[in-house]
PDB file of C-alpha atoms and ligand atoms in Angstrom:
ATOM      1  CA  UNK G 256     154.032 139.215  -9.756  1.00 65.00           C
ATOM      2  CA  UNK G 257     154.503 142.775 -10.218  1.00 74.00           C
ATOM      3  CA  UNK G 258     152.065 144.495 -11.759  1.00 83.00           C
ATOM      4  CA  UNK G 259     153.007 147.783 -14.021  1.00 88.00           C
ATOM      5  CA  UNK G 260     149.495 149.737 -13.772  1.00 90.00           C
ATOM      6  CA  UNK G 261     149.462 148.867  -9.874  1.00 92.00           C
ATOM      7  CA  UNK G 262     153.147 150.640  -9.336  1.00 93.00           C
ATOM      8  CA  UNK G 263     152.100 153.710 -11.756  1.00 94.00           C
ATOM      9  CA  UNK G 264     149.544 154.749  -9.355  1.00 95.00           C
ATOM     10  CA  UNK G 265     150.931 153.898  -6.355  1.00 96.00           C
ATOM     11  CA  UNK G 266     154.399 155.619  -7.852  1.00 97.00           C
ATOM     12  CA  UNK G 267     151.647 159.095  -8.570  1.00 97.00           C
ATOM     13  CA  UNK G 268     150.217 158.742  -5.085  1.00 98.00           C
ATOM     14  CA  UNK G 269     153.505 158.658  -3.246  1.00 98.00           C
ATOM     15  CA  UNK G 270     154.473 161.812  -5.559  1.00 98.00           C
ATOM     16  CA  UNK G 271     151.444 163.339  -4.152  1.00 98.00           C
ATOM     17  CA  UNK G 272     151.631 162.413  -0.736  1.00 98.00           C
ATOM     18  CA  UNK G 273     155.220 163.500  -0.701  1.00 98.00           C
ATOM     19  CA  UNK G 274     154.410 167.087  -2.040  1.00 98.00           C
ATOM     20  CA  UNK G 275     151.548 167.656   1.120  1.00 98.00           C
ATOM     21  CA  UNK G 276     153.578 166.225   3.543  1.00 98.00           C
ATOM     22  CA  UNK G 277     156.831 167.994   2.807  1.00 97.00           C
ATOM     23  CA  UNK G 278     158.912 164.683   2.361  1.00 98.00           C
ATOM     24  CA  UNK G 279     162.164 165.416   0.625  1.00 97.00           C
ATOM     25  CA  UNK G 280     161.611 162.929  -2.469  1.00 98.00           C
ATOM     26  CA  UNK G 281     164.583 162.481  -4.721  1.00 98.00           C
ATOM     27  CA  UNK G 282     164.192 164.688  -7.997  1.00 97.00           C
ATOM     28  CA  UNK G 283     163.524 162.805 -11.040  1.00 96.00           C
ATOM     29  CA  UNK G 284     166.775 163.549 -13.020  1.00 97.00           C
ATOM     30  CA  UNK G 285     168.786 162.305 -10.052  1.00 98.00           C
ATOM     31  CA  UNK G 286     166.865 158.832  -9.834  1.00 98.00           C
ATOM     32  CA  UNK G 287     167.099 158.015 -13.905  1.00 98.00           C
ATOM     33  CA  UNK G 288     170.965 159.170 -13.359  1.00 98.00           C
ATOM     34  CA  UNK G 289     171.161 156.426 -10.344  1.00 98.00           C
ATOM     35  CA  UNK G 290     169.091 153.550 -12.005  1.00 98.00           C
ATOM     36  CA  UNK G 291     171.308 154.096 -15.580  1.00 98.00           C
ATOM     37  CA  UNK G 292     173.913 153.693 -13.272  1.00 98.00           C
ATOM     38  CA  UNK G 293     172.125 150.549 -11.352  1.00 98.00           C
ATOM     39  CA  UNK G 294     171.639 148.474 -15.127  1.00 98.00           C
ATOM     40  CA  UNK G 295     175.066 149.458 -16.452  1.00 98.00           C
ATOM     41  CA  UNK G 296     177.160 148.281 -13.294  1.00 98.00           C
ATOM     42  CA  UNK G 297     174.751 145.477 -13.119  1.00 98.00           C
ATOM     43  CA  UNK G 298     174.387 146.293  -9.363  1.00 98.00           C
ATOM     44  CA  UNK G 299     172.370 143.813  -7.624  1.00 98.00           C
ATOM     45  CA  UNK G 300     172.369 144.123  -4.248  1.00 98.00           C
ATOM     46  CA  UNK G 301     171.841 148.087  -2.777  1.00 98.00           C
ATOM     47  CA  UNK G 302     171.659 149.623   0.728  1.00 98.00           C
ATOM     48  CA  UNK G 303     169.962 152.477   1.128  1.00 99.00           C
ATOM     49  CA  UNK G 304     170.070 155.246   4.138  1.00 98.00           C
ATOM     50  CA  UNK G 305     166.891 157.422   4.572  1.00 98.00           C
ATOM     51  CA  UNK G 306     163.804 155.338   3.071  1.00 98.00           C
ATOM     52  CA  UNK G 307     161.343 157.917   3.759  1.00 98.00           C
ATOM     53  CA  UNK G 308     158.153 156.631   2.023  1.00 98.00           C
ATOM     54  CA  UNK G 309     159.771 154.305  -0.326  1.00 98.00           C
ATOM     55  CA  UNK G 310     160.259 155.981  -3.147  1.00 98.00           C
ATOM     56  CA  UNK G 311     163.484 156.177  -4.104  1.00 98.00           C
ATOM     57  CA  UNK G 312     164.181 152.030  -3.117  1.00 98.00           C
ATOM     58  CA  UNK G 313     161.071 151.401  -5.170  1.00 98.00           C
ATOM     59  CA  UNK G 314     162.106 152.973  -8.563  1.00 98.00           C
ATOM     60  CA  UNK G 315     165.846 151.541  -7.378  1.00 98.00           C
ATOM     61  CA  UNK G 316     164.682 148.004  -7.189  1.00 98.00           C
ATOM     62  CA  UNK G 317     162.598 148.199 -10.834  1.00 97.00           C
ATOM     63  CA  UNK G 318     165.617 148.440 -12.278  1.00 97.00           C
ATOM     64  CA  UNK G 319     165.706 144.907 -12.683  1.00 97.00           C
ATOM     65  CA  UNK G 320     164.104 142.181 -11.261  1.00 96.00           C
ATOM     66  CA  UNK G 321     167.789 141.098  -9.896  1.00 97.00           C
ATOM     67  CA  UNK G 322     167.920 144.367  -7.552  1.00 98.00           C
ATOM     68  CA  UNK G 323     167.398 143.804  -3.784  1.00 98.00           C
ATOM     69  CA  UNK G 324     167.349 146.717  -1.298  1.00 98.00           C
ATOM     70  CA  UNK G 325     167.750 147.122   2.098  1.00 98.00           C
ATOM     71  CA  UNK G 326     166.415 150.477   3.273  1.00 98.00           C
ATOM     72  CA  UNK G 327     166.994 152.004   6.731  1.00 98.00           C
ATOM     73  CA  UNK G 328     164.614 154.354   8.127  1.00 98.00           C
ATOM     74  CA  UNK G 329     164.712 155.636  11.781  1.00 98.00           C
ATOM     75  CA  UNK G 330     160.992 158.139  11.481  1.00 98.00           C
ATOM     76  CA  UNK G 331     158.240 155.728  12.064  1.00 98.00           C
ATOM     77  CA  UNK G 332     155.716 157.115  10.217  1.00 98.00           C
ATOM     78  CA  UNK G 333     157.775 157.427   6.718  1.00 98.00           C
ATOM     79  CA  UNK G 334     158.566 153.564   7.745  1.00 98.00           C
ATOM     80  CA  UNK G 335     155.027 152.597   8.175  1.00 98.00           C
ATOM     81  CA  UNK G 336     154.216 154.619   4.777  1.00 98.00           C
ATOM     82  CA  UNK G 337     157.018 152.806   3.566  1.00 98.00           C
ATOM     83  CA  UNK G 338     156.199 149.303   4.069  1.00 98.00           C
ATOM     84  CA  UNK G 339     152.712 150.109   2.605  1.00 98.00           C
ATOM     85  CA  UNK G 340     153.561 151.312   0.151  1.00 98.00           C
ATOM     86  CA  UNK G 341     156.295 148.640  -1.126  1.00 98.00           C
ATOM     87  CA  UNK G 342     153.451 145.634   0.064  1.00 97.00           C
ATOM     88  CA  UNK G 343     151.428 147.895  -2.623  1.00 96.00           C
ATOM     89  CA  UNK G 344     153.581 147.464  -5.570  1.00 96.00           C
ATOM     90  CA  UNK G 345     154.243 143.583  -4.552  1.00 96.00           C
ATOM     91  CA  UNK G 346     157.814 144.779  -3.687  1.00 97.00           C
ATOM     92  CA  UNK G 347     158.303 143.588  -0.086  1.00 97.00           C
ATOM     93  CA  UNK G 348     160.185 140.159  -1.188  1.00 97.00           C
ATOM     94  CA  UNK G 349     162.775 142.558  -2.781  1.00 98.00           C
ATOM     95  CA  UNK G 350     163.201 145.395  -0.507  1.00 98.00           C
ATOM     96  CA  UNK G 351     163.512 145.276   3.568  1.00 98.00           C
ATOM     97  CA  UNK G 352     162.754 147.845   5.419  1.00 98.00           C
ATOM     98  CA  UNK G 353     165.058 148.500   8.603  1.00 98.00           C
ATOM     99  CA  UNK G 354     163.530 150.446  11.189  1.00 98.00           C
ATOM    100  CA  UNK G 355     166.373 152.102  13.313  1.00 98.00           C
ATOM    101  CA  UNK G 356     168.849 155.298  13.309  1.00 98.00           C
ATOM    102  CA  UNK G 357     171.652 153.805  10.466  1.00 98.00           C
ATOM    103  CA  UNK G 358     174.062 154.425  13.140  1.00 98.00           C
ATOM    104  CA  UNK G 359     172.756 152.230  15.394  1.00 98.00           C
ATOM    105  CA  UNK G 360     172.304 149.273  13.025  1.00 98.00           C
ATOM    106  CA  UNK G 361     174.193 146.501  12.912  1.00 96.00           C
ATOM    107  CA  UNK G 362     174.281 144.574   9.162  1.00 95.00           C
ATOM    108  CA  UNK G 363     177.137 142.234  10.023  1.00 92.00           C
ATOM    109  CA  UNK G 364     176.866 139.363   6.967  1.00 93.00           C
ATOM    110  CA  UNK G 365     175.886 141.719   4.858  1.00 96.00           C
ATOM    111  CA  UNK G 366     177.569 143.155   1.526  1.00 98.00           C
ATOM    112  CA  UNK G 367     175.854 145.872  -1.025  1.00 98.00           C
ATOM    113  CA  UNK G 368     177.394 146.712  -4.819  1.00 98.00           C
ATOM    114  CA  UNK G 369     176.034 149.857  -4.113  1.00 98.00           C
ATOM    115  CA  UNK G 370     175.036 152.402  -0.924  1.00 98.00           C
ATOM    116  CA  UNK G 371     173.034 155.721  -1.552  1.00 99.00           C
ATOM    117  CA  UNK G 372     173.282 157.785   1.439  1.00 98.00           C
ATOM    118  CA  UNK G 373     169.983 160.005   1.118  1.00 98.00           C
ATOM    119  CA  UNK G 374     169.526 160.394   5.579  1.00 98.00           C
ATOM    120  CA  UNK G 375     170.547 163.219   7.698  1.00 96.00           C
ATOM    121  CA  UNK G 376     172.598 165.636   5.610  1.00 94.00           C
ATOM    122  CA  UNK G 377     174.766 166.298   8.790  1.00 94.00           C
ATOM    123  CA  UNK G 378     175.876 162.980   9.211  1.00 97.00           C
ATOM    124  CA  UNK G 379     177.145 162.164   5.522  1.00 98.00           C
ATOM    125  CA  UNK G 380     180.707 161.708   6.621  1.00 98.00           C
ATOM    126  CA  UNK G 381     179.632 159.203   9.344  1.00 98.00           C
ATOM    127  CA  UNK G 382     177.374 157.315   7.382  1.00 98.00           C
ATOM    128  CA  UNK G 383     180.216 157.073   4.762  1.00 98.00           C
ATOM    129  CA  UNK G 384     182.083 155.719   7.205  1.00 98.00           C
ATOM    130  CA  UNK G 385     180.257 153.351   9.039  1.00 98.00           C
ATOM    131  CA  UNK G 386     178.566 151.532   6.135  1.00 98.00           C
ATOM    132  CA  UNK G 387     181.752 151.683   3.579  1.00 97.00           C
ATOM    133  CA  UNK G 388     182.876 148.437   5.298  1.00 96.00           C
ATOM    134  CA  UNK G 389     179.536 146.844   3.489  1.00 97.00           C
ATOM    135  CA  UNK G 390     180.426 147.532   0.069  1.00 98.00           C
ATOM    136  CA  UNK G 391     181.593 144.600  -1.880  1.00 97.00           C
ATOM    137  CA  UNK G 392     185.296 145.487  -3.949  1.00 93.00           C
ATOM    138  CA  UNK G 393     184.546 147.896  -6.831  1.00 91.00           C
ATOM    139  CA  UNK G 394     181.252 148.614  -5.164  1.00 97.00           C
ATOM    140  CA  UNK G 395     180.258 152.731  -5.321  1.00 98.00           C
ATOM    141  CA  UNK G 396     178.653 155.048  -2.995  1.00 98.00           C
ATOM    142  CA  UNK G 397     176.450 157.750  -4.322  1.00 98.00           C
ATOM    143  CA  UNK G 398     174.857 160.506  -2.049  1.00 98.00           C
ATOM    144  CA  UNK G 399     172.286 162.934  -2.689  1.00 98.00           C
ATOM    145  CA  UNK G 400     171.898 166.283  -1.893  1.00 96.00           C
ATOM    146  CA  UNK G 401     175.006 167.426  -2.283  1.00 95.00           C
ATOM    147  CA  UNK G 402     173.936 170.897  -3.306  1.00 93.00           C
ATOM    148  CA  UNK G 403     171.315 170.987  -0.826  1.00 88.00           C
ATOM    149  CA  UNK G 404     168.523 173.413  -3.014  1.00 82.00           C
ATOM    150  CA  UNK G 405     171.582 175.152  -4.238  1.00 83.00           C
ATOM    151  CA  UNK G 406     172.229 176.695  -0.550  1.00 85.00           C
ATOM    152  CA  UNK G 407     175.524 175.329  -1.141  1.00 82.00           C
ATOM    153  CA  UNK G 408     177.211 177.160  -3.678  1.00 85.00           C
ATOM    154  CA  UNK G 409     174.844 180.744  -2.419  1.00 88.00           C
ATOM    155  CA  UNK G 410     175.557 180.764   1.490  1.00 87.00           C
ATOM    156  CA  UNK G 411     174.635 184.387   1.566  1.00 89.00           C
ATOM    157  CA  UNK G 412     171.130 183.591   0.938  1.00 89.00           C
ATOM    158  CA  UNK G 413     170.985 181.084   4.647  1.00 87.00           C
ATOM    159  CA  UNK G 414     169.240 183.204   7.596  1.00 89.00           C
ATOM    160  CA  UNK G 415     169.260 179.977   9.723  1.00 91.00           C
ATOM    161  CA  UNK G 416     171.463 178.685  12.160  1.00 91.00           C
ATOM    162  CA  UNK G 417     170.981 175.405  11.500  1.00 90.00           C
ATOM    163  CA  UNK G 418     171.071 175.597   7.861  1.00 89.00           C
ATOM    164  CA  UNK G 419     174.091 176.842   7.651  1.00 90.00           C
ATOM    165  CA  UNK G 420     175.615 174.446   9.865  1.00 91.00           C
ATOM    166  CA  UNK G 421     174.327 171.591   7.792  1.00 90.00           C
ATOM    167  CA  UNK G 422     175.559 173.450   4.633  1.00 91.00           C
ATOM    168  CA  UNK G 423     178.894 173.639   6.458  1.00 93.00           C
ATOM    169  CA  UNK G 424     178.921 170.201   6.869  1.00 94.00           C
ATOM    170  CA  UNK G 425     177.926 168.919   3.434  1.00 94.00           C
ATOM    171  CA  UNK G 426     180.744 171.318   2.132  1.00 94.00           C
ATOM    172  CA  UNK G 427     182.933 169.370   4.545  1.00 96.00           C
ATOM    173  CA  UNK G 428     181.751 165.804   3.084  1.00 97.00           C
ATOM    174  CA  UNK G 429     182.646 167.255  -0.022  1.00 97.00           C
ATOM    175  CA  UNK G 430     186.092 168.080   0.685  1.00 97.00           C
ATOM    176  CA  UNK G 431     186.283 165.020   2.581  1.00 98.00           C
ATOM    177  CA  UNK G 432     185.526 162.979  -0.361  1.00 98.00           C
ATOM    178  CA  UNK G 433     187.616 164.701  -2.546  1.00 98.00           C
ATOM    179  CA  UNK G 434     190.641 164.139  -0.723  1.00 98.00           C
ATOM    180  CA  UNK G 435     189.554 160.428  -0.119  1.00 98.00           C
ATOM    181  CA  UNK G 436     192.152 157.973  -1.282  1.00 97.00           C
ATOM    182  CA  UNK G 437     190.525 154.843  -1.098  1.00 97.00           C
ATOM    183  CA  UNK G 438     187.451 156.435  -3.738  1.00 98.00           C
ATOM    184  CA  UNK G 439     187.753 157.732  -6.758  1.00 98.00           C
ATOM    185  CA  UNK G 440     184.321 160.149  -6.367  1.00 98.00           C
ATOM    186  CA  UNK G 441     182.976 162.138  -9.774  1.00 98.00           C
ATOM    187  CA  UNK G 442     180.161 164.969  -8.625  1.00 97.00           C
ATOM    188  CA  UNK G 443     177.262 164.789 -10.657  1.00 97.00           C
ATOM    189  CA  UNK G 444     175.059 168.355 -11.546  1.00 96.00           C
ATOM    190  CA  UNK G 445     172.122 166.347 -11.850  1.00 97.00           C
ATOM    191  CA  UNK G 446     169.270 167.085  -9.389  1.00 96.00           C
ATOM    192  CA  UNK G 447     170.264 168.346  -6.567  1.00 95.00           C
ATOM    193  CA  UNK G 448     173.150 167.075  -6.743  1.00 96.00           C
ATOM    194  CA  UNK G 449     174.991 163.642  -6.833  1.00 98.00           C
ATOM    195  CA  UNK G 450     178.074 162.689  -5.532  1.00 98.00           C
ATOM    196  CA  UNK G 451     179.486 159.095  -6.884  1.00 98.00           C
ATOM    197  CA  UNK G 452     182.132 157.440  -5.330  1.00 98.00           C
ATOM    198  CA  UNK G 453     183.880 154.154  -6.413  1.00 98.00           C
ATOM    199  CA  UNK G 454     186.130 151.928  -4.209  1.00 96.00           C
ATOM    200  CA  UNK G 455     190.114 152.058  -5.922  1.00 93.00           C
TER     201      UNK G 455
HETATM  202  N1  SAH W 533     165.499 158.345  -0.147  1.00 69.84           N
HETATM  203  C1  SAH W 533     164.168 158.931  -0.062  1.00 69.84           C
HETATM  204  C2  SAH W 533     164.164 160.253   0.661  1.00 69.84           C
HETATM  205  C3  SAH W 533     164.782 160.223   2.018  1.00 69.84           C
HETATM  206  S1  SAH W 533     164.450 161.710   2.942  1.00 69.84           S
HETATM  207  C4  SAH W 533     163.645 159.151  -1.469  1.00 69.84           C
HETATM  208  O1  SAH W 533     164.360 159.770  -2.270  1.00 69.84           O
HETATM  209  O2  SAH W 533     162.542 158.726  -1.752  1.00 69.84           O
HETATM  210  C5  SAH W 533     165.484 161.416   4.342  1.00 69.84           C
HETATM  211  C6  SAH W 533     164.963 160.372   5.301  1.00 69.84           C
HETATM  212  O3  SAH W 533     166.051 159.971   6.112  1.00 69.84           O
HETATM  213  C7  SAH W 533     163.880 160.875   6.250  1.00 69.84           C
HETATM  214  O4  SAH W 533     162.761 160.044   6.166  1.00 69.84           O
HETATM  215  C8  SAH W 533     164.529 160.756   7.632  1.00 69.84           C
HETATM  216  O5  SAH W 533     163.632 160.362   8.663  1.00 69.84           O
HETATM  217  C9  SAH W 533     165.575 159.696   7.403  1.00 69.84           C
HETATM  218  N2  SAH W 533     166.736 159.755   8.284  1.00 69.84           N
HETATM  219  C10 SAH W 533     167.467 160.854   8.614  1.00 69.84           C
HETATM  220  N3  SAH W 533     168.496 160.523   9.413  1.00 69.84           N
HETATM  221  C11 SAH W 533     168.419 159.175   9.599  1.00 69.84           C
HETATM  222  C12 SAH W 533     169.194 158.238  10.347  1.00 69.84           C
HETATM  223  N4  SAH W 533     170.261 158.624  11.065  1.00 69.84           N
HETATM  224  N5  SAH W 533     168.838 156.937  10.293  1.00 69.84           N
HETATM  225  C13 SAH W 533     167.766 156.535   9.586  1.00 69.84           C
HETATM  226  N6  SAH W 533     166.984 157.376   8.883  1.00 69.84           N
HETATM  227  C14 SAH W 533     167.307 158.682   8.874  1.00 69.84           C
HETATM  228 MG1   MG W 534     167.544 163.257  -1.334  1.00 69.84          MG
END
């Protein structure tokens, strides 16, 4: 039985808890974009890539009582928070939580309406690659991030390394998906960006 008050707070705390501990939480634009998306396409059945604390599979899955997620998470305390925190809102018959790298999973059996890639920026195109062979025909991929705190489109402004290479790399995904034949991908300015890709 889920319980609306209960999810409220534990929805505020995670907030919270994400703003001390740094966790990249998706922005709230970007998640009433994806669950829109979720009712109108009547998507049931969702794989996720980069849990974190749970946030962004919890709102996902209160779409509609219909939506089951499968979350993969490879940093064992964001999984442990996680599972808490989806026991907490009476979630945990609705969402699994996977803990392993996503490129080391195996789902064989499995099939998703929908994938949101939200892991290691650097690995986009893999992950797109890997897991497309889950998605059921029709079935979309949407990524966040894709603007990465609007590093992106000002490259001047990255002093790091390792920023930039990441920013290299989501520019690549970019390209990558917009030259994509088998998806038809739309980028959202919503957020910090959405990309949303749907299988020809
Ligand atoms: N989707 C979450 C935020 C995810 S933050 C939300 O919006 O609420 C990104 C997460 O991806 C981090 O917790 C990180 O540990 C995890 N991650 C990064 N690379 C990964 C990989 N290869 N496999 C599994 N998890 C990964
Ligand atoms: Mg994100």
């Amino acid at each position: 039985m889920i319980d609306e008050n209960v999810i409220h707070s534990v929805v505020r705390d995670m907030e919270r808890y994400a703003e001390a501990n740094n966790v990249p939480i998706i922005e709230h634009d970007s998640i009433v974009y994806i669950a829109k998306y979720i009712e109108e396409h009547h998507i049931k059945k969702i794989l996720e890539i980069g849990t974190a604390i749970g946030y962004s599979a919890i709102l996902m899955s209160l779409v509609s009582s219909d939506v089951e997620v499968t979350t993969i998470e490879r940093d064992e305390k964001n999984y442990k928070e996680a599972v808490k925190n989806i026991k907490a809102c009476g979630l945990d018959k609705r969402i699994e939580v996977v803990f392993n790298d996503a490129l080391d999973v195996n789902l064989s059996g499995y099939k998703f309406d929908m994938i949101f890639i939200d892991a290691a920026k650097a690995q986009y195109l893999k992950f797109f690659e890997k897991f497309k062979y889950y998605l059921n025909d029709n079935g979309t991929i949407i990524c966040d991030n894709l603007k990465f705190h609007g590093l992106v489109e000002h490259k001047e402004k990255i002093e790091s390394k390792n920023v930039l290479s990441m920013v290299n790399k989501l520019e690549e995904f970019s390209d990558y998906l917009k030259s994509n034949q088998d998806f038809q991908t739309e980028f959202i300015d919503v957020g910090d960006g959405l990309s949303v890709s749907v299988r020809k």
